[in-house]
CSV table of C-alpha atoms in Angstrom, one decimal:
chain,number,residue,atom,x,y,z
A,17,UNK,CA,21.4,64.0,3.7
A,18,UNK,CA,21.2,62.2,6.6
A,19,UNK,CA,18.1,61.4,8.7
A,20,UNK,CA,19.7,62.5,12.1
A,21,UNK,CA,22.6,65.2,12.2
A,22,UNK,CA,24.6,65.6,15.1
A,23,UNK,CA,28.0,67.4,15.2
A,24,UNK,CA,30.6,65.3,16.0
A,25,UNK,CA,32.8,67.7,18.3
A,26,UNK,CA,35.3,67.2,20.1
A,27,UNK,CA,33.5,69.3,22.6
A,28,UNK,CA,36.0,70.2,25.3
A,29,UNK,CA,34.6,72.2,28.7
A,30,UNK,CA,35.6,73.3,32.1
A,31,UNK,CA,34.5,71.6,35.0
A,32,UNK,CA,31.4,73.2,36.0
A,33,UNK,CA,30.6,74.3,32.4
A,34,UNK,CA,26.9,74.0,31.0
A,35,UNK,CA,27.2,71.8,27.8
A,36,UNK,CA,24.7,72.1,25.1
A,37,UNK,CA,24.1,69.3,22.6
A,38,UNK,CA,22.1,69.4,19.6
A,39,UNK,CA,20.6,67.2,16.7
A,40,UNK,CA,18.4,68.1,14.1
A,41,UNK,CA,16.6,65.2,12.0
A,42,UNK,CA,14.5,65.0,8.9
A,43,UNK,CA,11.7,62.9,9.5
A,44,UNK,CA,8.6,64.2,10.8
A,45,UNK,CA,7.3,60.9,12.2
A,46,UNK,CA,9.6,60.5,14.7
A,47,UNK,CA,7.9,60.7,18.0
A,48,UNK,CA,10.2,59.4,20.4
A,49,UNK,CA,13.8,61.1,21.5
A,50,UNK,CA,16.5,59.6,23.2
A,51,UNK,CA,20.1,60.6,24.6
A,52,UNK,CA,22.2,58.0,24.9
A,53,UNK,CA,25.6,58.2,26.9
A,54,UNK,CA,28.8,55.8,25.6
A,55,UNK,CA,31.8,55.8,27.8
A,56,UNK,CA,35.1,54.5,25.9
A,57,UNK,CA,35.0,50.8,25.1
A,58,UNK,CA,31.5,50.1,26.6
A,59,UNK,CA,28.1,50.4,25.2
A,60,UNK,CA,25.1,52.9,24.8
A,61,UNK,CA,23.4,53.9,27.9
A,62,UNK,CA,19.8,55.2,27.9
A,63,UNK,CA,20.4,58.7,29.9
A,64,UNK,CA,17.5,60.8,28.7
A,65,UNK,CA,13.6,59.8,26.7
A,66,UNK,CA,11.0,62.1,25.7
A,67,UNK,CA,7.8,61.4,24.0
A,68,UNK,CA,7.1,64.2,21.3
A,69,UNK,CA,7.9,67.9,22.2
A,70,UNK,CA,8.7,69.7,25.6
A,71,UNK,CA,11.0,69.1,28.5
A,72,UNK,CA,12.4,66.9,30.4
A,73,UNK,CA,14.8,67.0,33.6
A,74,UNK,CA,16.6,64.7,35.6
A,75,UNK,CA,19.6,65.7,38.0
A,76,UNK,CA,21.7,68.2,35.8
A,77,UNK,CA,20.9,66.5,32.9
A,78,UNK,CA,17.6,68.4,30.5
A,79,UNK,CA,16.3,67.0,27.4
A,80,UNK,CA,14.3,69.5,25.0
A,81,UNK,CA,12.2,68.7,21.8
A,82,UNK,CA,11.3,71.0,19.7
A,83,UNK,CA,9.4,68.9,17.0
A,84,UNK,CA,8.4,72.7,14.9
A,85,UNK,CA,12.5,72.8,14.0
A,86,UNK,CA,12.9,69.1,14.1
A,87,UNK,CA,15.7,70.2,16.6
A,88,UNK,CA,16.6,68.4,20.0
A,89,UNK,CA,19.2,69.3,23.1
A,90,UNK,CA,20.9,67.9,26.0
A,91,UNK,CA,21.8,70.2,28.3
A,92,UNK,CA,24.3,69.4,31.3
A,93,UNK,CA,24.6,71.6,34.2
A,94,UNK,CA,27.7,72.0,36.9
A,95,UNK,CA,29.5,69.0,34.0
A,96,UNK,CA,31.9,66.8,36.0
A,97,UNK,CA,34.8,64.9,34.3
A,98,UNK,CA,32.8,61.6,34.6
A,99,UNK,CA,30.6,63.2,32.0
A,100,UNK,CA,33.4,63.1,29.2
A,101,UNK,CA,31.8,60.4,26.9
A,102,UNK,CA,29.8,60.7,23.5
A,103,UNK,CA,26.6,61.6,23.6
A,104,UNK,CA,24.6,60.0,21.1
A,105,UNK,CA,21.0,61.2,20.1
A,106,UNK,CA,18.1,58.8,18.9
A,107,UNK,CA,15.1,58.6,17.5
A,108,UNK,CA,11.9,56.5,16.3
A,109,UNK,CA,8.8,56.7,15.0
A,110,UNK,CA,5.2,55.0,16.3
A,111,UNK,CA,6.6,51.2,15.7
A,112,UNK,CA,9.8,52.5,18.0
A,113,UNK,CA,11.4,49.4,16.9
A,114,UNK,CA,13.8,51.0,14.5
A,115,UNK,CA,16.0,53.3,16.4
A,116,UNK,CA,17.7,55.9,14.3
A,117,UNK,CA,21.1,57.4,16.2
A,118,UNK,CA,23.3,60.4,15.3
A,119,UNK,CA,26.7,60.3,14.8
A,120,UNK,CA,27.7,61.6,18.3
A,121,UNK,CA,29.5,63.9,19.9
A,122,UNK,CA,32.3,63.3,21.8
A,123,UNK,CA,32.1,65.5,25.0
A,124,UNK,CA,35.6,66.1,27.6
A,125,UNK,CA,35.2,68.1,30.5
A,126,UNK,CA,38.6,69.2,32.0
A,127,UNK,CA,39.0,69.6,36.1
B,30,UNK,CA,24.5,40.2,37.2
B,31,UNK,CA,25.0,41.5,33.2
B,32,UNK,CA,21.6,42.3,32.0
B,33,UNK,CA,22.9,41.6,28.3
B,34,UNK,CA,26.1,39.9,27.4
B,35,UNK,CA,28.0,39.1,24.5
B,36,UNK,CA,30.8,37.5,23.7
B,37,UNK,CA,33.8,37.4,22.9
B,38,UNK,CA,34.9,40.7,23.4
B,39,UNK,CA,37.3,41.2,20.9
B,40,UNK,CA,38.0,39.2,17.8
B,41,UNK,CA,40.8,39.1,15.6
B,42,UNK,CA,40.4,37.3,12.4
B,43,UNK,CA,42.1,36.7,8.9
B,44,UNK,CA,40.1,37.8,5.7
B,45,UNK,CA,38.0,34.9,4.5
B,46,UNK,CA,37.2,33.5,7.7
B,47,UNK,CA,33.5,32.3,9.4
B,48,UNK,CA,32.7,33.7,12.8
B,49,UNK,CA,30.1,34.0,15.3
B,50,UNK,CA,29.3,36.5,18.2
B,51,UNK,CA,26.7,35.5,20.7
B,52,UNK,CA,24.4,37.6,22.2
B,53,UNK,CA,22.1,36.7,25.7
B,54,UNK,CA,19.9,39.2,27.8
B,55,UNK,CA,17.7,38.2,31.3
B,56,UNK,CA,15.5,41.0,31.1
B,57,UNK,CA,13.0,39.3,29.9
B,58,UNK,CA,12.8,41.8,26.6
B,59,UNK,CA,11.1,40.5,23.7
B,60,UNK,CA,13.4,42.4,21.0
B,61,UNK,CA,16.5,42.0,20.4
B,62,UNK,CA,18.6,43.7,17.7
B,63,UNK,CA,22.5,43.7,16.4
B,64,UNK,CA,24.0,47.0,15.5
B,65,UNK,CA,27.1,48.4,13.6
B,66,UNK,CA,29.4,50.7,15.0
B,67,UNK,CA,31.8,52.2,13.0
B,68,UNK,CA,35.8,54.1,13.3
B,69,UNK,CA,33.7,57.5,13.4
B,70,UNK,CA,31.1,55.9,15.8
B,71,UNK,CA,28.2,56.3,13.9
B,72,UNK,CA,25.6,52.8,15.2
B,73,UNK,CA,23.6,51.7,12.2
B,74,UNK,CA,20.9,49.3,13.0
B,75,UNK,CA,21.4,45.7,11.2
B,76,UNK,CA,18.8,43.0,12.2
B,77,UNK,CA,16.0,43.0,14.9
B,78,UNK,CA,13.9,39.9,16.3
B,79,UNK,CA,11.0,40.2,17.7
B,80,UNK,CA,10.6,36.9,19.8
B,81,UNK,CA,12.4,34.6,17.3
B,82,UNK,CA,10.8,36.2,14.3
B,83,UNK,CA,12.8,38.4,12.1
B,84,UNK,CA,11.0,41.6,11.7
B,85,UNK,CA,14.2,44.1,10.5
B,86,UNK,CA,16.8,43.7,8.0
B,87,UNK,CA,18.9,46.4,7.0
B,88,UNK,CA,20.5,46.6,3.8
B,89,UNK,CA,23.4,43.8,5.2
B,90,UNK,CA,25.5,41.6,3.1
B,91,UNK,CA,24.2,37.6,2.9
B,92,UNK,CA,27.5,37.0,4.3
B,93,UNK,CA,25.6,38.0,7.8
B,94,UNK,CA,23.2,35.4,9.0
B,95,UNK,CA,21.8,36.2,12.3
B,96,UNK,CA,19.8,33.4,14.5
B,97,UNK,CA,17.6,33.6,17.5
B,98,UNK,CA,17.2,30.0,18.9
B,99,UNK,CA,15.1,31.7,21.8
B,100,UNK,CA,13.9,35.5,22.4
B,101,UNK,CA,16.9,35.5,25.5
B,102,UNK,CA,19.5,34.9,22.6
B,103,UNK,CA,20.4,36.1,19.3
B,104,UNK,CA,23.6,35.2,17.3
B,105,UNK,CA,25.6,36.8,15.0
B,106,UNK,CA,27.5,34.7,12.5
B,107,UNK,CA,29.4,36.1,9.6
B,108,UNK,CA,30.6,34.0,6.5
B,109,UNK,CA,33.6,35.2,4.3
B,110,UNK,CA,35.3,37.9,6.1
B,111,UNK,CA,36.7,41.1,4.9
B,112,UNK,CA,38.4,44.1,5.8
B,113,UNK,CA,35.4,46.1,5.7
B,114,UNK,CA,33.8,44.3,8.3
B,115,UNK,CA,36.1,45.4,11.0
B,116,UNK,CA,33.8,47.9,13.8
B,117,UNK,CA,32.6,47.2,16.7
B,118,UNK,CA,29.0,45.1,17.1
B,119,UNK,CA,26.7,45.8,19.8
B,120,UNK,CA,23.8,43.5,20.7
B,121,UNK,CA,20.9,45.2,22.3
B,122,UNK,CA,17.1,44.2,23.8
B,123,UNK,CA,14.3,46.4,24.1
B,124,UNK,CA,11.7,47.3,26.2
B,125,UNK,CA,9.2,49.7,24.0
B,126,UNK,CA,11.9,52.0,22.6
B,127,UNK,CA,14.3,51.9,25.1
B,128,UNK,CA,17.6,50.0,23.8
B,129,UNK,CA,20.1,48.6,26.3
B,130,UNK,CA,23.0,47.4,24.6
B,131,UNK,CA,25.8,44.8,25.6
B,132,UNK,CA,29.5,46.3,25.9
B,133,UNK,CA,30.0,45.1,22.2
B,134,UNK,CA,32.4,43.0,20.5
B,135,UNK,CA,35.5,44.4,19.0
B,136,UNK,CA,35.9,42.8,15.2
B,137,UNK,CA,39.0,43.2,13.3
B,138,UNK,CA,39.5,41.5,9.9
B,139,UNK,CA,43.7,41.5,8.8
């Protein structure tokens, strides 16, 4: 089993869809969450951190932790076709030095 | 101005083959990492220096040697190609645990 699970997708919405990502993970020392957004052919891009459980919004973009289920989300609200990319989630634990990612999903949102 | 570049971009290389990949960042991070990236996109953490010093190594072949001649650079080099070494390699710096990674080099082994 693996340490982060994340399902893969596709994941294919209508513009102005709310998308819901998900991971679960196995370790309980991970304290730190990440979303990170990779556009074809380019790298990672932090788009979301949390520290341990709770909320966190920026723009139409909400991170949630929910350390109890060892379950995070992404949500995006009023999605836009420049938000077709994967979404990868991360983690770490106290030395945060070694980041653990999920597979990714890769997200399409139509016009 | 690219806050952490690597080159080349893509690389296209016969089985047995040596190559490198370099890796430089001027955000003045003191961690620097190289990751995996497979077909099915999955990133898997190889090697991570922590100004010059070598503080993670994955389970990686010998045949990957990495080197950091300062913390602004850190080199990839890989000895005795094979077809299983053909992904996508990102370089990365952190600051805490916040990754920012190049725009990776493509590797393909024929």
């Amino acid at each position: 089993q693996k340490e982060v699970e994340q399902d893969p997708g596709p994941l294919s919405v209508p513009e102005g869809a709310i998308v819901s990502l998900n991971c679960t993970y196995s370790n309980s020392a991970f304290q730190y969450f990440m979303w990170y957004r990779q556009y074809s052919r380019k790298g990672p891009e932090l788009l979301m951190y949390t520290y341990s459980s709770g909320n966190k919004e920026d723009g139409r973009f909400t991170a949630q932790v929910d350390k109890s289920s060892k379950y995070i989300s992404l949500f995006i609200r009023d999605s836009q076709p420049s938000d077709s990319a994967t979404y990868l989630c991360a983690m770490s634990g106290r030395g945060y030095q070694k980041v653990t990612f999920g597979t990714g999903t890769k997200l399409q949102v139509i016009p | 101005d690219t806050a952490v570049s690597q080159t080349p971009k893509y690389l296209v290389t016969q089985m047995g083959n040596d190559k490198s990949i370099k890796c430089e960042q001027n955000l003045g991070h003191d961690t620097m990492y190289w990751y995996k990236q497979d077909s099915k996109k999955f990133l898997k953490i190889m090697f991570s220096y922590n100004n010059k010093e070598l503080i993670i190594n994955e389970t990686v072949p010998n045949r990957f040697s990495p080197k950091s001649p300062d913390k602004a650079h850190l080199n990839l080099h890989i000895n005795s190609l094979e077809l299983g070494d053909s992904a996508v390699y990102f370089c990365a710096s952190s600051f805490r645990e916040k990754l920012f990674f190049g725009s990776g080099t493509q590797l393909s082994v024929l």
